[in-house]
Coordinates of C-alpha atoms in Angstrom, one line a residue:
M1356 CA -56.0 -47.4 -40.2
T1357 CA -54.1 -48.6 -37.2
Q1358 CA -54.8 -46.7 -33.9
T1359 CA -51.7 -45.7 -32.1
Q1360 CA -51.5 -47.0 -28.5
P1361 CA -51.0 -44.1 -26.1
A1362 CA -47.7 -44.1 -24.2
G1363 CA -48.1 -45.5 -20.7
L1364 CA -47.6 -43.6 -17.5
L1365 CA -44.3 -44.8 -16.2
P1366 CA -42.0 -43.4 -13.5
P1367 CA -38.9 -41.6 -14.7
G1368 CA -36.1 -44.0 -15.7
V1369 CA -38.4 -47.0 -15.8
S1370 CA -38.4 -48.8 -19.1
S1371 CA -38.7 -52.4 -18.0
P1372 CA -40.2 -54.5 -15.1
A1373 CA -36.6 -54.8 -13.8
D1374 CA -36.4 -51.1 -13.6
L1375 CA -39.7 -50.9 -11.7
L1376 CA -38.6 -53.6 -9.3
R1377 CA -35.5 -51.5 -8.5
V1378 CA -37.4 -48.2 -8.0
L1379 CA -40.0 -49.8 -5.9
A1380 CA -37.2 -51.2 -3.7
D1381 CA -35.8 -47.6 -3.5
E1382 CA -39.2 -46.7 -1.9
S1383 CA -38.9 -49.6 0.5
Y1384 CA -41.5 -51.7 -1.3
L1385 CA -39.9 -55.1 -2.0
A1386 CA -42.0 -56.7 -4.7
D1387 CA -41.3 -60.0 -6.5
T1388 CA -40.7 -60.3 -10.2
G1389 CA -44.3 -61.3 -11.0
L1390 CA -45.8 -58.3 -9.2
A1391 CA -43.3 -55.9 -10.8
T1392 CA -44.1 -57.3 -14.2
A1393 CA -47.9 -57.1 -13.8
T1394 CA -47.6 -53.5 -12.4
W1395 CA -45.3 -52.4 -15.3
L1396 CA -47.7 -53.8 -17.9
G1397 CA -50.6 -52.1 -16.2
L1398 CA -48.7 -48.7 -16.3
R1399 CA -47.5 -49.2 -19.8
L1400 CA -50.8 -50.4 -21.3
H1401 CA -53.2 -48.2 -19.2
R1402 CA -54.8 -51.3 -17.8
P1403 CA -56.2 -51.6 -14.2
L1404 CA -54.3 -53.8 -11.9
F1405 CA -56.4 -56.3 -9.9
L1406 CA -54.6 -57.5 -6.8
E1407 CA -56.0 -60.3 -4.6
G1408 CA -54.5 -61.7 -1.5
E1409 CA -54.8 -62.0 2.3
P1410 CA -55.1 -58.8 4.2
G1411 CA -51.8 -57.1 5.1
V1412 CA -49.7 -58.4 2.2
G1413 CA -49.1 -55.1 0.6
K1414 CA -51.9 -54.6 -1.9
T1415 CA -52.9 -51.1 -0.7
E1416 CA -49.3 -50.1 0.0
L1417 CA -48.4 -50.7 -3.7
S1418 CA -50.8 -48.0 -4.8
K1419 CA -49.3 -45.6 -2.3
T1420 CA -45.8 -46.3 -3.5
L1421 CA -46.8 -45.9 -7.2
A1422 CA -48.4 -42.5 -6.3
A1423 CA -45.1 -41.4 -4.7
L1424 CA -43.0 -42.6 -7.7
L1425 CA -45.3 -40.9 -10.2
G1426 CA -45.6 -37.7 -8.2
A1427 CA -49.4 -38.1 -8.5
P1428 CA -52.1 -37.8 -5.9
L1429 CA -53.6 -41.0 -4.5
I1430 CA -57.4 -41.0 -4.7
R1431 CA -58.9 -43.8 -2.7
L1432 CA -62.3 -45.3 -3.1
Q1433 CA -63.0 -47.5 -0.1
C1434 CA -65.7 -50.0 -1.0
Y1435 CA -68.2 -51.3 1.5
E1436 CA -71.5 -53.1 1.5
G1437 CA -74.2 -50.9 0.0
I1438 CA -71.9 -48.5 -1.8
D1439 CA -73.6 -47.1 -4.9
A1440 CA -72.7 -45.0 -8.0
A1441 CA -73.5 -41.6 -6.4
Q1442 CA -71.2 -42.3 -3.4
A1443 CA -68.4 -43.2 -5.8
L1444 CA -68.9 -40.8 -8.6
Y1445 CA -70.5 -37.4 -7.7
D1446 CA -73.2 -35.7 -5.8
W1447 CA -74.8 -32.3 -5.7
D1448 CA -74.0 -30.0 -2.8
F1449 CA -77.6 -29.4 -1.7
P1450 CA -76.8 -27.1 1.3
R1451 CA -74.8 -24.8 -0.9
Q1452 CA -77.5 -24.9 -3.6
L1453 CA -80.1 -23.9 -1.0
L1454 CA -77.9 -21.0 0.3
H1455 CA -77.5 -19.8 -3.3
L1456 CA -81.3 -19.8 -3.7
R1457 CA -81.7 -17.8 -0.5
A1458 CA -79.1 -15.4 -1.7
V1459 CA -80.8 -14.9 -5.0
E1460 CA -84.1 -14.2 -3.1
A1461 CA -82.4 -11.8 -0.7
L1462 CA -80.9 -9.8 -3.6
G1463 CA -84.3 -9.6 -5.2
T1464 CA -83.1 -11.1 -8.5
M1465 CA -85.6 -14.0 -8.4
P1466 CA -89.2 -12.9 -9.2
A1467 CA -92.3 -14.3 -7.6
E1468 CA -93.3 -17.7 -9.0
A1469 CA -96.4 -16.2 -10.7
S1470 CA -94.3 -13.7 -12.7
A1471 CA -91.2 -15.8 -13.3
T1472 CA -90.4 -16.2 -16.9
S1473 CA -89.2 -19.5 -18.3
E1474 CA -85.8 -17.9 -19.1
T1475 CA -85.4 -16.8 -15.5
V1476 CA -86.2 -20.3 -14.1
E1477 CA -83.9 -21.9 -16.6
R1478 CA -81.1 -19.5 -15.7
I1479 CA -81.5 -20.2 -12.0
E1480 CA -81.6 -24.0 -12.6
H1481 CA -78.5 -23.7 -14.7
E1482 CA -76.7 -21.9 -11.9
L1483 CA -77.8 -24.5 -9.3
Y1484 CA -76.5 -27.3 -11.5
S1485 CA -73.2 -25.8 -12.5
R1486 CA -69.8 -27.3 -11.8
R1487 CA -69.2 -25.2 -8.6
F1488 CA -72.0 -27.1 -6.9
L1489 CA -70.8 -30.5 -7.9
L1490 CA -69.1 -32.7 -5.3
A1491 CA -66.6 -34.9 -7.0
R1492 CA -66.4 -38.3 -5.4
P1493 CA -63.3 -40.5 -5.9
L1494 CA -64.1 -41.8 -9.4
L1495 CA -64.9 -38.4 -10.9
A1496 CA -61.9 -36.8 -9.1
A1497 CA -59.6 -39.4 -10.6
L1498 CA -60.9 -38.8 -14.1
E1499 CA -60.5 -35.0 -13.7
T1500 CA -57.0 -35.2 -12.1
S1501 CA -54.1 -35.9 -14.5
P1502 CA -52.0 -37.8 -13.6
S1503 CA -53.6 -39.7 -10.6
V1504 CA -53.5 -43.1 -9.0
L1505 CA -57.0 -44.5 -8.2
L1506 CA -57.2 -47.1 -5.5
V1507 CA -60.4 -49.1 -5.5
D1508 CA -59.9 -50.8 -2.2
E1509 CA -61.7 -54.1 -1.2
I1510 CA -64.0 -54.4 -4.2
D1511 CA -65.2 -57.7 -2.8
R1512 CA -67.2 -55.8 -0.1
A1513 CA -69.3 -54.1 -2.8
D1514 CA -72.2 -55.8 -4.7
D1515 CA -72.6 -57.0 -8.2
E1516 CA -74.4 -53.8 -9.4
F1517 CA -71.5 -51.7 -8.3
E1518 CA -69.0 -54.0 -10.0
A1519 CA -70.9 -53.5 -13.3
F1520 CA -70.9 -49.8 -12.8
L1521 CA -67.2 -49.7 -12.1
L1522 CA -66.5 -51.9 -15.2
E1523 CA -68.4 -49.3 -17.3
V1524 CA -66.4 -46.4 -16.0
L1525 CA -63.1 -48.2 -16.5
S1526 CA -63.9 -49.3 -20.0
E1527 CA -64.0 -45.8 -21.3
F1528 CA -62.4 -43.8 -18.5
S1529 CA -65.4 -41.4 -18.8
V1530 CA -68.7 -40.6 -17.2
T1531 CA -71.7 -38.6 -18.1
V1532 CA -73.2 -36.0 -15.8
P1533 CA -76.6 -35.3 -17.3
E1534 CA -76.6 -31.6 -16.3
L1535 CA -73.0 -31.0 -17.5
G1536 CA -72.1 -33.5 -20.2
T1537 CA -69.4 -36.1 -20.5
V1538 CA -66.3 -36.0 -18.4
R1539 CA -63.4 -37.9 -20.0
A1540 CA -60.0 -38.5 -18.5
Q1541 CA -57.3 -36.6 -20.4
T1542 CA -54.8 -39.2 -19.2
P1543 CA -56.3 -42.4 -17.8
P1544 CA -55.6 -42.8 -14.1
V1545 CA -53.4 -45.6 -12.8
V1546 CA -56.0 -47.9 -11.3
V1547 CA -55.3 -50.5 -8.6
I1548 CA -58.2 -52.6 -7.5
T1549 CA -57.8 -54.8 -4.4
S1550 CA -59.7 -57.7 -3.0
N1551 CA -59.3 -59.8 0.1
R1552 CA -61.4 -62.5 -1.7
T1553 CA -64.2 -62.6 0.9
R1554 CA -66.3 -63.4 -2.2
E1555 CA -65.5 -64.0 -5.9
V1556 CA -65.5 -61.0 -8.1
H1557 CA -67.1 -61.4 -11.6
D1558 CA -65.0 -62.4 -14.5
A1559 CA -66.1 -59.4 -16.6
L1560 CA -64.3 -57.0 -14.2
K1561 CA -61.2 -59.3 -13.9
R1562 CA -61.0 -59.5 -17.7
R1563 CA -60.6 -55.7 -18.0
C1564 CA -57.7 -55.9 -15.6
L1565 CA -54.2 -57.4 -15.2
Y1566 CA -54.5 -59.9 -12.4
H1567 CA -51.9 -60.8 -9.7
W1568 CA -52.2 -62.8 -6.5
I1569 CA -50.0 -61.4 -3.7
D1570 CA -49.0 -64.1 -1.3
H1571 CA -47.1 -63.8 2.0
P1572 CA -43.4 -63.4 1.3
D1573 CA -40.9 -66.0 2.1
F1574 CA -38.7 -65.6 5.2
D1575 CA -35.8 -63.8 3.6
R1576 CA -38.0 -61.2 1.7
E1577 CA -40.1 -60.6 4.8
V1578 CA -37.0 -59.9 6.9
A1579 CA -35.8 -57.5 4.1
I1580 CA -39.1 -55.7 4.2
V1581 CA -38.9 -55.2 7.9
R1582 CA -35.4 -54.0 7.7
A1583 CA -36.3 -51.6 4.9
R1584 CA -39.3 -50.2 6.6
L1585 CA -37.9 -50.2 10.1
P1586 CA -34.1 -49.7 9.9
Q1587 CA -34.0 -48.9 13.6
A1588 CA -34.8 -52.5 14.4
S1589 CA -31.9 -54.8 14.9
A1590 CA -31.2 -57.5 12.4
V1591 CA -31.7 -60.1 15.1
L1592 CA -35.1 -58.7 16.2
A1593 CA -36.3 -58.4 12.6
A1594 CA -35.4 -62.1 11.9
Q1595 CA -36.9 -63.3 15.2
V1596 CA -40.2 -61.4 14.8
T1597 CA -40.5 -62.6 11.2
G1598 CA -39.9 -66.2 12.2
M1599 CA -42.5 -65.9 14.9
V1600 CA -45.1 -64.4 12.6
Q1601 CA -44.5 -67.1 10.0
R1602 CA -45.0 -69.8 12.6
L1603 CA -48.2 -68.1 13.7
R1604 CA -49.5 -68.2 10.1
G1605 CA -49.1 -71.9 10.2
Q1606 CA -51.6 -72.2 13.0
D1607 CA -55.4 -72.4 12.8
L1608 CA -56.1 -68.7 13.3
F1609 CA -59.2 -66.7 12.5
K1610 CA -57.0 -63.9 11.0
P1611 CA -53.5 -65.0 10.2
P1612 CA -51.1 -62.0 10.5
G1613 CA -49.9 -60.3 7.4
V1614 CA -46.7 -58.3 6.7
A1615 CA -48.5 -55.3 8.1
E1616 CA -48.7 -57.1 11.4
T1617 CA -45.1 -58.1 11.2
L1618 CA -44.2 -54.4 10.9
D1619 CA -46.6 -53.4 13.7
W1620 CA -45.1 -56.0 16.1
T1621 CA -41.5 -55.0 15.3
E1622 CA -42.3 -51.3 15.7
A1623 CA -43.9 -52.0 19.1
L1624 CA -40.9 -54.0 20.3
V1625 CA -38.5 -51.3 19.1
A1626 CA -40.6 -48.7 21.0
L1627 CA -40.1 -50.8 24.1
G1628 CA -36.3 -50.8 23.5
A1629 CA -36.1 -54.5 22.6
E1630 CA -33.0 -55.8 20.7
Q1631 CA -34.3 -59.3 20.5
L1632 CA -37.5 -61.3 21.2
D1633 CA -38.2 -63.0 24.5
V1634 CA -41.2 -64.8 26.0
E1635 CA -42.3 -62.0 28.3
L1636 CA -42.2 -59.3 25.6
A1637 CA -43.8 -61.6 23.0
T1638 CA -46.7 -62.4 25.3
A1639 CA -47.2 -58.7 26.4
T1640 CA -47.3 -57.4 22.8
L1641 CA -49.4 -60.1 21.1
G1642 CA -52.1 -57.4 20.5
S1643 CA -49.7 -55.8 17.9
V1644 CA -49.8 -58.9 15.7
L1645 CA -53.0 -60.8 16.6
K1646 CA -56.1 -58.6 16.5
Y1647 CA -58.8 -61.1 17.6
R1648 CA -59.2 -62.4 21.2
E1649 CA -59.8 -65.9 19.9
D1650 CA -56.4 -65.8 18.0
Q1651 CA -54.6 -64.6 21.1
E1652 CA -56.1 -67.3 23.2
R1653 CA -55.2 -69.9 20.5
A1654 CA -51.6 -68.6 20.5
R1655 CA -51.4 -68.8 24.3
R1656 CA -52.7 -72.4 24.2
L1657 CA -49.9 -73.2 21.7
D1658 CA -47.5 -71.9 24.3
V1659 CA -45.8 -68.7 23.1
G1660 CA -42.7 -69.7 25.1
V1661 CA -42.3 -72.8 22.9
L1662 CA -42.7 -70.8 19.7
V1663 CA -40.2 -68.2 20.9
A1664 CA -37.8 -70.9 21.8
E1665 CA -38.1 -72.4 18.3
V1666 CA -37.4 -69.0 16.7
L1667 CA -34.5 -68.3 19.0
G1668 CA -33.1 -71.7 18.3
S1669 CA -33.3 -71.3 14.5
A1670 CA -32.0 -67.7 14.4

């Protein structure tokens, strides 16, 4: 007997990758065809989307845009070194449990230990480990919320054990709470997993997902992103800042700027009333685009004036 594939969770009016490309653009997220196709397939097939790429290229922003398109809450699990299952899944609210015990004692409904019956103890334990004392962390919250978008951000910061745990949860979209039973997602959440590739993630997790590498956009698409996100910026300024950032990416920097930094720099210049880039403004606002002192010193050694001149000459 053939099992029917459940219908995917797609935004209204989206029946193809081309449709998704269009509605993403309507939300000022300018994806390329490859990313739109991988995302559409993830939505249609209930498969997690695994996005790798340099910081600031739009991995996290995609999940925010999908949440807006689906009218679903974005539930974010920020990974870090040492994160474990309890911090990602659930925990018990011990302070409230303690208060409950004290309230029971104050009301005189809990007998002394010597005279306590097994039924009474069992009842109190059942109360203490009921759903109202359970703190749902992001993974459990995503399974219990339908629909939802679950962002597992920077999985490369977590360790191998957490990867294995995450794979188990995503395989069945269910978890077991020993005191309460199994919690299974009514509708699997849309899952976006991101990695900055500070280390390699195991193949087992990647095989469960649809994979896409997000690269820095080309000049025209990056200008279009700036214009879509910051319409108050002049066309000249958007092109000049984008050109400058793309030149900086070609240098030997500790942290090459991403699209997020292009937007930050443009926004800072707009706030200063700039209509176009010049050497003085570029030098004064380098902190908006280069976030490490070593990179700023490297840029100054390259001569910001020369880079600005190149951009102005090619604009």
